[in-house]
Structure formats: C-alpha cells, structure tokens
Amino acid sequence: MHIDRFSEVSDRYKVIFLDSYGVLINHRGLIPGVVECIARLRAEGKHLRVLTNNAARSAQAASRRLVKYGLPGFPPEEIITSGATTRQFLQQKVRSGKVAYLGTAAAAEYIIGAGLEAIPVAEVDMSRIDDIKAIAFLDDEGYDLNTDVNRVINLLRQSQAPVVVANTDLLYPVTANDVALATGSIARLAEYVLGRQFVKFGKPAMQMFQLGLESVGRELTDVSLSDILMVGDTLHTDILGGNSFGIDTALVLSGNTRRESAATEIQSSGIFPDYVCASIGE
C-alpha cells in the first residue's frame, strides 16, 4: 500500500474537508504536526471546513474544544456538525410535541430545541406512546446500554413516529487499542431487529457534505466538486461519504484505521480512498 505525503496531496485542491477526531485530534490529544499543517493550508489560501459526526456539540462548542486542545482558528462557521443537520430536520418535519431520545441532556437541548419537548427514553410513559412525535438517537453517553436500549426497542415496536440518527458512527476509540459501541451501532441493531429504516445524519449521509459545499460556495463562487478533498480516518463514514458525494478522498492512519490493517480493510470493504496518508501532520 502506497503512503502519500499529505502536503503533496493537498496542493491539488482549493477546498479541504476535515474530519475532527482522528484527523485533528485523537485519544492522545492534538495530533503532531496539525497546527503547522493548518497554518500552511491557510497561508496557501485553502478553504477549510471541519465535518464532524459528533452530534453532542454545537459548532460553537466544537470550536472551543479545538482551542482547548491547542488548535485555534476554526470559527463556528467553518464547522459542520451532524447535530446541526438533525436539528434542521426536526424543525422542518416535527414542529411540536415530544421527542424521545437516547443521549445526554446537553445533546438533546442543542439538537431538539426549537419548541419541541425532549424527553429521555427512560422517562417515556409507555401508556401514552401517541404523545411521542419523534425518536432520536443522539449521543454515545447519557443512557444505560442495557435497560434504555431495551426500552427504546419496545418503544419503537409500538410507535410509528419518525426516527432520526444524529451520529452514524459505529465505534469510537477509548484507548490506543480499544473501542466502544457508538450510537450508530445501537441504531443499526434496532433497524435490524425491527425491520425498519431510520433517517440518518452525519457522514456518510449527503447532508453534511452539501452543507459544507454551500458554506464554501459563499466564499468561493466558482467551486466545483473536483476542487474538494475529504480527509478522514474512517472508511465507512468519511471515505464512503466523500466517494458517494463525488469528491476525492484521503484516508489518514492517525485515528480509527490502523496502518497494519488498512490495506486489508480497504480491500474487504470495497471502499477505496484516492489517497492514503500517515496523517495530515506528516
């Protein structure tokens, strides 16, 4: 497997879409060389956007978090979150009523809002299912993996309310070698056992890429898909999403995809990035 130098790859594009976790930061903190890389890209006049599947944080909170890690200079308007796309859907499709959710109260306040009443799945009155106008898988924390997952399955069996998945990630790293189940895994399990299809946001869904394109278009009026590179650490979200949207993709080996298994994962998944780089900092 050929490893490309990111500095040489990025020279070919006007616009760089960057995942956050695994590209800018990982379980150790800020990835080495990232500050210098971002400074170089900005000096070269590149248009940057962060596309993150972390639905629990607003763009403002995500911007502050990057500063906390030591990476200033990403204003909220340059950050596209899956929470923002989920919120937009709920505002348009579910204008009033209760939304039952799996996740943290902070995620629910940010994503649901807009006049809707957010209620944790654990507190749903199962004798009044008709009060629930939507069900949302929001965040990787804030619920009991056994009790509340079983409860949401039973809620879904009885309710025909629309179901939204704000974060489609299947796993998230907790150490250098270990991972934990993410919200997307719980939602996929529920889809399988119930034979239903939920409305999904975040990569690889198209909404975030389209919002990123529209955002850049306000600065670069003649932007085309061939001008954009998507950089991510996960084949089934970042790379699949970028490929499906029609933009070039670069897989970095500084996050979920490990160097020793990358070639096998690419071949077995059938998801082929245009480039493979060690990290954006090398």
mmCIF file of C-alpha atoms in Angstrom:
data_model
loop_
_atom_site.group_PDB
_atom_site.id
_atom_site.type_symbol
_atom_site.label_atom_id
_atom_site.label_comp_id
_atom_site.label_asym_id
_atom_site.label_seq_id
_atom_site.Cartn_x
_atom_site.Cartn_y
_atom_site.Cartn_z
ATOM 1 C CA MET A 1 0.000 0.000 0.000
ATOM 2 C CA HIS A 2 1.429 3.328 -1.087
ATOM 3 C CA ILE A 3 1.524 6.101 1.543
ATOM 4 C CA ASP A 4 1.168 9.625 0.142
ATOM 5 C CA ARG A 5 2.534 12.785 1.724
ATOM 6 C CA PHE A 6 -0.410 14.939 2.714
ATOM 7 C CA SER A 7 1.385 18.177 1.837
ATOM 8 C CA GLU A 8 1.729 16.974 -1.761
ATOM 9 C CA VAL A 9 -1.878 15.741 -1.925
ATOM 10 C CA SER A 10 -3.404 18.935 -0.510
ATOM 11 C CA ASP A 11 -1.583 21.087 -3.071
ATOM 12 C CA ARG A 12 -4.010 19.778 -5.730
ATOM 13 C CA TYR A 13 -7.184 21.155 -4.098
ATOM 14 C CA LYS A 14 -8.731 24.516 -3.271
ATOM 15 C CA VAL A 15 -11.017 23.166 -0.531
ATOM 16 C CA ILE A 16 -10.224 20.684 2.245
ATOM 17 C CA PHE A 17 -12.962 18.999 4.283
ATOM 18 C CA LEU A 18 -11.515 17.582 7.517
ATOM 19 C CA ASP A 19 -12.952 15.126 9.986
ATOM 20 C CA SER A 20 -12.210 16.154 13.573
ATOM 21 C CA TYR A 21 -11.485 13.033 15.615
ATOM 22 C CA GLY A 22 -8.686 11.008 14.060
ATOM 23 C CA VAL A 23 -7.581 13.828 11.747
ATOM 24 C CA LEU A 24 -7.075 16.824 14.036
ATOM 25 C CA ILE A 25 -7.194 15.126 17.452
ATOM 26 C CA ASN A 26 -7.204 11.586 18.812
ATOM 27 C CA HIS A 27 -7.198 9.857 22.203
ATOM 28 C CA ARG A 28 -3.751 11.344 22.950
ATOM 29 C CA GLY A 29 -4.802 14.908 22.177
ATOM 30 C CA LEU A 30 -3.736 17.096 19.286
ATOM 31 C CA ILE A 31 -2.133 15.024 16.523
ATOM 32 C CA PRO A 32 1.522 16.045 15.998
ATOM 33 C CA GLY A 33 2.067 18.497 13.158
ATOM 34 C CA VAL A 34 -1.598 19.507 12.841
ATOM 35 C CA VAL A 35 -1.108 23.127 13.956
ATOM 36 C CA GLU A 36 1.653 23.613 11.397
ATOM 37 C CA CYS A 37 -0.379 21.875 8.689
ATOM 38 C CA ILE A 38 -3.469 24.043 9.232
ATOM 39 C CA ALA A 39 -1.313 27.189 9.256
ATOM 40 C CA ARG A 40 0.288 26.124 5.966
ATOM 41 C CA LEU A 41 -3.080 25.382 4.338
ATOM 42 C CA ARG A 42 -4.453 28.771 5.347
ATOM 43 C CA ALA A 43 -1.296 30.530 4.135
ATOM 44 C CA GLU A 44 -1.793 28.813 0.785
ATOM 45 C CA GLY A 45 -5.341 30.175 0.590
ATOM 46 C CA LYS A 46 -7.141 26.868 1.077
ATOM 47 C CA HIS A 47 -10.761 26.935 2.200
ATOM 48 C CA LEU A 48 -11.176 24.641 5.223
ATOM 49 C CA ARG A 49 -14.241 23.044 6.793
ATOM 50 C CA VAL A 50 -14.485 20.577 9.676
ATOM 51 C CA LEU A 51 -17.209 17.953 9.156
ATOM 52 C CA THR A 52 -17.841 16.078 12.392
ATOM 53 C CA ASN A 53 -20.262 13.323 13.346
ATOM 54 C CA ASN A 54 -20.146 14.433 16.971
ATOM 55 C CA ALA A 55 -23.793 15.344 17.416
ATOM 56 C CA ALA A 56 -23.490 16.322 21.063
ATOM 57 C CA ARG A 57 -21.735 19.643 20.428
ATOM 58 C CA SER A 58 -22.781 22.758 18.605
ATOM 59 C CA ALA A 59 -20.389 24.339 16.134
ATOM 60 C CA GLN A 60 -19.565 26.923 18.804
ATOM 61 C CA ALA A 61 -18.748 24.221 21.354
ATOM 62 C CA ALA A 62 -16.714 22.259 18.804
ATOM 63 C CA SER A 63 -14.714 25.397 18.011
ATOM 64 C CA ARG A 64 -13.989 25.989 21.707
ATOM 65 C CA ARG A 65 -12.985 22.348 22.131
ATOM 66 C CA LEU A 66 -10.377 22.590 19.374
ATOM 67 C CA VAL A 67 -8.952 25.690 21.056
ATOM 68 C CA LYS A 68 -8.782 23.763 24.328
ATOM 69 C CA TYR A 69 -6.740 21.074 22.566
ATOM 70 C CA GLY A 70 -4.382 23.728 21.223
ATOM 71 C CA LEU A 71 -5.814 24.333 17.745
ATOM 72 C CA PRO A 72 -7.201 27.875 17.485
ATOM 73 C CA GLY A 73 -8.555 29.444 14.347
ATOM 74 C CA PHE A 74 -11.586 27.317 13.391
ATOM 75 C CA PRO A 75 -14.558 29.665 13.824
ATOM 76 C CA PRO A 76 -18.034 28.090 14.207
ATOM 77 C CA GLU A 77 -18.974 28.951 10.631
ATOM 78 C CA GLU A 78 -16.228 26.611 9.417
ATOM 79 C CA ILE A 79 -17.575 23.644 11.407
ATOM 80 C CA ILE A 80 -20.439 21.452 10.146
ATOM 81 C CA THR A 81 -21.909 19.054 12.730
ATOM 82 C CA SER A 82 -24.340 16.171 12.331
ATOM 83 C CA GLY A 83 -26.301 17.717 15.198
ATOM 84 C CA ALA A 84 -26.978 20.798 13.087
ATOM 85 C CA THR A 85 -28.424 18.749 10.228
ATOM 86 C CA THR A 86 -30.560 16.705 12.642
ATOM 87 C CA ARG A 87 -31.880 19.856 14.289
ATOM 88 C CA GLN A 88 -32.765 21.308 10.885
ATOM 89 C CA PHE A 89 -34.760 18.167 10.014
ATOM 90 C CA LEU A 90 -36.681 18.184 13.300
ATOM 91 C CA GLN A 91 -37.526 21.875 12.928
ATOM 92 C CA GLN A 92 -38.946 21.248 9.462
ATOM 93 C CA LYS A 93 -40.682 17.904 9.983
ATOM 94 C CA VAL A 94 -41.673 17.767 13.663
ATOM 95 C CA ARG A 95 -42.929 21.215 14.584
ATOM 96 C CA SER A 96 -44.348 20.436 18.034
ATOM 97 C CA GLY A 97 -44.638 17.688 20.617
ATOM 98 C CA LYS A 98 -42.333 15.336 22.496
ATOM 99 C CA VAL A 99 -39.159 13.798 21.119
ATOM 100 C CA ALA A 100 -37.855 10.747 22.989
ATOM 101 C CA TYR A 101 -34.083 10.428 22.872
ATOM 102 C CA LEU A 102 -31.068 8.302 23.709
ATOM 103 C CA GLY A 103 -28.178 10.544 24.702
ATOM 104 C CA THR A 104 -27.189 13.314 27.060
ATOM 105 C CA ALA A 105 -29.415 16.172 28.170
ATOM 106 C CA ALA A 106 -26.905 18.628 26.676
ATOM 107 C CA ALA A 107 -27.136 16.941 23.264
ATOM 108 C CA ALA A 108 -30.936 16.968 23.466
ATOM 109 C CA GLU A 109 -31.040 20.666 24.361
ATOM 110 C CA TYR A 110 -28.833 21.549 21.378
ATOM 111 C CA ILE A 111 -30.322 19.219 18.766
ATOM 112 C CA ILE A 112 -34.008 19.099 19.599
ATOM 113 C CA GLY A 113 -34.889 22.566 20.949
ATOM 114 C CA ALA A 114 -36.982 24.800 18.691
ATOM 115 C CA GLY A 115 -40.179 24.427 20.712
ATOM 116 C CA LEU A 116 -40.021 20.635 20.937
ATOM 117 C CA GLU A 117 -40.020 18.864 24.293
ATOM 118 C CA ALA A 118 -37.086 16.491 24.731
ATOM 119 C CA ILE A 119 -37.668 13.512 26.996
ATOM 120 C CA PRO A 120 -35.157 10.739 27.785
ATOM 121 C CA VAL A 121 -36.266 7.281 26.677
ATOM 122 C CA ALA A 122 -36.061 6.174 30.334
ATOM 123 C CA GLU A 123 -38.810 8.671 31.253
ATOM 124 C CA VAL A 124 -41.281 7.891 28.451
ATOM 125 C CA ASP A 125 -44.748 6.936 29.677
ATOM 126 C CA MET A 126 -45.274 3.706 27.735
ATOM 127 C CA SER A 127 -49.045 4.014 28.239
ATOM 128 C CA ARG A 128 -49.029 7.270 26.248
ATOM 129 C CA ILE A 129 -46.993 6.356 23.167
ATOM 130 C CA ASP A 130 -49.040 8.687 20.955
ATOM 131 C CA ASP A 131 -47.515 11.665 22.769
ATOM 132 C CA ILE A 132 -44.140 10.845 21.169
ATOM 133 C CA LYS A 133 -43.823 12.620 17.814
ATOM 134 C CA ALA A 134 -40.248 11.520 17.014
ATOM 135 C CA ILE A 135 -37.491 9.302 18.425
ATOM 136 C CA ALA A 136 -33.843 10.350 18.259
ATOM 137 C CA PHE A 137 -30.526 8.511 18.660
ATOM 138 C CA LEU A 138 -28.301 11.405 19.696
ATOM 139 C CA ASP A 139 -25.171 10.596 21.641
ATOM 140 C CA ASP A 140 -22.868 7.808 22.860
ATOM 141 C CA GLU A 141 -23.442 8.610 26.539
ATOM 142 C CA GLY A 142 -26.276 9.523 28.862
ATOM 143 C CA TYR A 143 -28.197 6.245 28.903
ATOM 144 C CA ASP A 144 -27.977 2.706 30.236
ATOM 145 C CA LEU A 145 -26.739 0.382 27.498
ATOM 146 C CA ASN A 146 -28.974 -2.454 28.685
ATOM 147 C CA THR A 147 -32.121 -1.005 30.247
ATOM 148 C CA ASP A 148 -32.604 2.003 27.947
ATOM 149 C CA VAL A 149 -31.728 0.177 24.727
ATOM 150 C CA ASN A 150 -34.324 -2.482 25.518
ATOM 151 C CA ARG A 151 -36.799 0.269 26.351
ATOM 152 C CA VAL A 152 -36.236 2.087 23.059
ATOM 153 C CA ILE A 153 -36.720 -1.185 21.152
ATOM 154 C CA ASN A 154 -40.108 -1.654 22.832
ATOM 155 C CA LEU A 155 -40.994 1.973 22.196
ATOM 156 C CA LEU A 156 -40.156 1.563 18.514
ATOM 157 C CA ARG A 157 -42.256 -1.601 18.291
ATOM 158 C CA GLN A 158 -45.319 0.368 19.335
ATOM 159 C CA SER A 159 -44.689 3.730 17.701
ATOM 160 C CA GLN A 160 -44.716 4.747 14.060
ATOM 161 C CA ALA A 161 -43.133 8.122 14.817
ATOM 162 C CA PRO A 162 -40.168 9.085 12.616
ATOM 163 C CA VAL A 163 -36.761 8.015 13.923
ATOM 164 C CA VAL A 164 -33.613 10.097 13.419
ATOM 165 C CA VAL A 165 -29.997 9.080 13.970
ATOM 166 C CA ALA A 166 -27.790 12.086 14.655
ATOM 167 C CA ASN A 167 -24.500 10.163 14.752
ATOM 168 C CA THR A 168 -23.989 7.205 12.421
ATOM 169 C CA ASP A 169 -20.558 6.235 13.802
ATOM 170 C CA LEU A 170 -20.453 2.560 14.782
ATOM 171 C CA LEU A 171 -17.456 2.706 17.133
ATOM 172 C CA TYR A 172 -15.371 5.280 18.929
ATOM 173 C CA PRO A 173 -11.852 4.803 20.305
ATOM 174 C CA VAL A 174 -11.344 4.885 24.062
ATOM 175 C CA THR A 175 -7.634 3.998 24.117
ATOM 176 C CA ALA A 176 -4.932 3.333 21.535
ATOM 177 C CA ASN A 177 -6.223 -0.227 21.068
ATOM 178 C CA ASP A 178 -9.778 -0.326 22.423
ATOM 179 C CA VAL A 179 -13.113 0.908 21.087
ATOM 180 C CA ALA A 180 -16.672 1.179 22.397
ATOM 181 C CA LEU A 181 -20.035 0.925 20.671
ATOM 182 C CA ALA A 182 -21.270 4.257 19.336
ATOM 183 C CA THR A 183 -24.855 5.407 18.824
ATOM 184 C CA GLY A 184 -24.845 4.310 15.195
ATOM 185 C CA SER A 185 -24.354 0.688 16.260
ATOM 186 C CA ILE A 186 -27.371 0.824 18.585
ATOM 187 C CA ALA A 187 -29.491 2.390 15.843
ATOM 188 C CA ARG A 188 -28.373 -0.202 13.299
ATOM 189 C CA LEU A 189 -29.233 -3.008 15.741
ATOM 190 C CA ALA A 190 -32.710 -1.524 16.211
ATOM 191 C CA GLU A 191 -33.204 -1.262 12.441
ATOM 192 C CA TYR A 192 -32.214 -4.897 12.004
ATOM 193 C CA VAL A 193 -34.408 -6.410 14.708
ATOM 194 C CA LEU A 194 -37.431 -4.264 13.798
ATOM 195 C CA GLY A 195 -37.048 -4.328 10.014
ATOM 196 C CA ARG A 196 -37.227 -0.527 9.800
ATOM 197 C CA GLN A 197 -35.174 2.207 8.174
ATOM 198 C CA PHE A 198 -34.320 5.346 10.124
ATOM 199 C CA VAL A 199 -33.433 8.829 8.870
ATOM 200 C CA LYS A 200 -29.670 9.212 9.265
ATOM 201 C CA PHE A 201 -27.495 12.294 9.546
ATOM 202 C CA GLY A 202 -23.752 12.684 9.632
ATOM 203 C CA LYS A 203 -21.251 11.047 7.334
ATOM 204 C CA PRO A 204 -21.689 9.081 5.083
ATOM 205 C CA ALA A 205 -25.075 10.765 4.543
ATOM 206 C CA MET A 206 -25.029 13.578 1.998
ATOM 207 C CA GLN A 207 -26.455 16.439 4.089
ATOM 208 C CA MET A 208 -23.163 17.371 5.774
ATOM 209 C CA PHE A 209 -21.228 17.364 2.513
ATOM 210 C CA GLN A 210 -23.905 19.509 0.867
ATOM 211 C CA LEU A 211 -23.850 21.975 3.768
ATOM 212 C CA GLY A 212 -20.061 22.073 3.527
ATOM 213 C CA LEU A 213 -20.256 22.798 -0.202
ATOM 214 C CA GLU A 214 -22.859 25.531 0.303
ATOM 215 C CA SER A 215 -20.754 27.080 3.073
ATOM 216 C CA VAL A 216 -17.634 27.208 0.904
ATOM 217 C CA GLY A 217 -19.707 28.493 -2.013
ATOM 218 C CA ARG A 218 -20.343 31.708 -0.099
ATOM 219 C CA GLU A 219 -16.584 32.385 -0.228
ATOM 220 C CA LEU A 220 -15.608 30.684 -3.477
ATOM 221 C CA THR A 221 -18.359 31.224 -6.009
ATOM 222 C CA ASP A 222 -16.904 29.020 -8.737
ATOM 223 C CA VAL A 223 -16.194 25.979 -6.531
ATOM 224 C CA SER A 224 -16.752 22.556 -8.100
ATOM 225 C CA LEU A 225 -16.629 19.053 -6.678
ATOM 226 C CA SER A 226 -13.234 18.474 -8.289
ATOM 227 C CA ASP A 227 -11.827 21.281 -6.106
ATOM 228 C CA ILE A 228 -12.635 19.454 -2.843
ATOM 229 C CA LEU A 229 -10.733 16.816 -0.867
ATOM 230 C CA MET A 230 -12.358 14.967 2.046
ATOM 231 C CA VAL A 231 -9.849 13.857 4.711
ATOM 232 C CA GLY A 232 -10.924 11.269 7.261
ATOM 233 C CA ASP A 233 -9.796 8.329 9.340
ATOM 234 C CA THR A 234 -12.802 6.002 8.836
ATOM 235 C CA LEU A 235 -13.692 4.155 5.651
ATOM 236 C CA HIS A 236 -17.416 3.664 6.285
ATOM 237 C CA THR A 237 -18.161 7.304 7.136
ATOM 238 C CA ASP A 238 -15.586 9.806 5.864
ATOM 239 C CA ILE A 239 -14.365 7.950 2.798
ATOM 240 C CA LEU A 240 -17.643 6.335 1.748
ATOM 241 C CA GLY A 241 -19.440 9.643 2.192
ATOM 242 C CA GLY A 242 -16.873 11.590 0.194
ATOM 243 C CA ASN A 243 -16.808 8.990 -2.564
ATOM 244 C CA SER A 244 -20.613 8.974 -2.776
ATOM 245 C CA PHE A 245 -20.754 12.777 -2.903
ATOM 246 C CA GLY A 246 -18.334 12.755 -5.815
ATOM 247 C CA ILE A 247 -15.263 14.326 -4.228
ATOM 248 C CA ASP A 248 -11.754 12.938 -3.837
ATOM 249 C CA THR A 249 -10.862 11.328 -0.521
ATOM 250 C CA ALA A 250 -7.764 10.829 1.621
ATOM 251 C CA LEU A 251 -7.667 8.204 4.368
ATOM 252 C CA VAL A 252 -5.343 9.089 7.246
ATOM 253 C CA LEU A 253 -3.908 6.471 9.602
ATOM 254 C CA SER A 254 -3.922 8.640 12.726
ATOM 255 C CA GLY A 255 -7.309 7.548 14.060
ATOM 256 C CA ASN A 256 -9.701 4.634 13.619
ATOM 257 C CA THR A 257 -7.865 2.964 10.718
ATOM 258 C CA ARG A 258 -4.530 1.476 11.743
ATOM 259 C CA ARG A 259 -1.559 1.222 9.414
ATOM 260 C CA GLU A 260 -1.113 -2.534 9.883
ATOM 261 C CA SER A 261 -4.703 -3.325 8.884
ATOM 262 C CA ALA A 262 -5.534 -0.511 6.437
ATOM 263 C CA ALA A 263 -4.853 -2.428 3.206
ATOM 264 C CA THR A 264 -6.964 -5.384 4.348
ATOM 265 C CA GLU A 265 -9.819 -3.134 5.488
ATOM 266 C CA ILE A 266 -9.853 -1.267 2.183
ATOM 267 C CA GLN A 267 -9.942 -4.465 0.141
ATOM 268 C CA SER A 268 -12.551 -6.204 2.285
ATOM 269 C CA SER A 269 -14.859 -3.163 2.461
ATOM 270 C CA GLY A 270 -14.617 -2.230 -1.202
ATOM 271 C CA ILE A 271 -14.308 1.423 -0.116
ATOM 272 C CA PHE A 272 -11.280 2.870 -1.881
ATOM 273 C CA PRO A 273 -9.803 6.258 -0.959
ATOM 274 C CA ASP A 274 -7.964 8.214 -3.634
ATOM 275 C CA TYR A 275 -5.019 8.649 -1.250
ATOM 276 C CA VAL A 276 -3.701 7.122 1.953
ATOM 277 C CA CYS A 277 -1.616 9.351 4.257
ATOM 278 C CA ALA A 278 0.016 8.708 7.607
ATOM 279 C CA SER A 279 -1.565 11.905 8.977
ATOM 280 C CA ILE A 280 -2.069 15.490 7.882
ATOM 281 C CA GLY A 281 0.888 16.424 10.103
ATOM 282 C CA GLU A 282 3.444 14.336 8.201
#
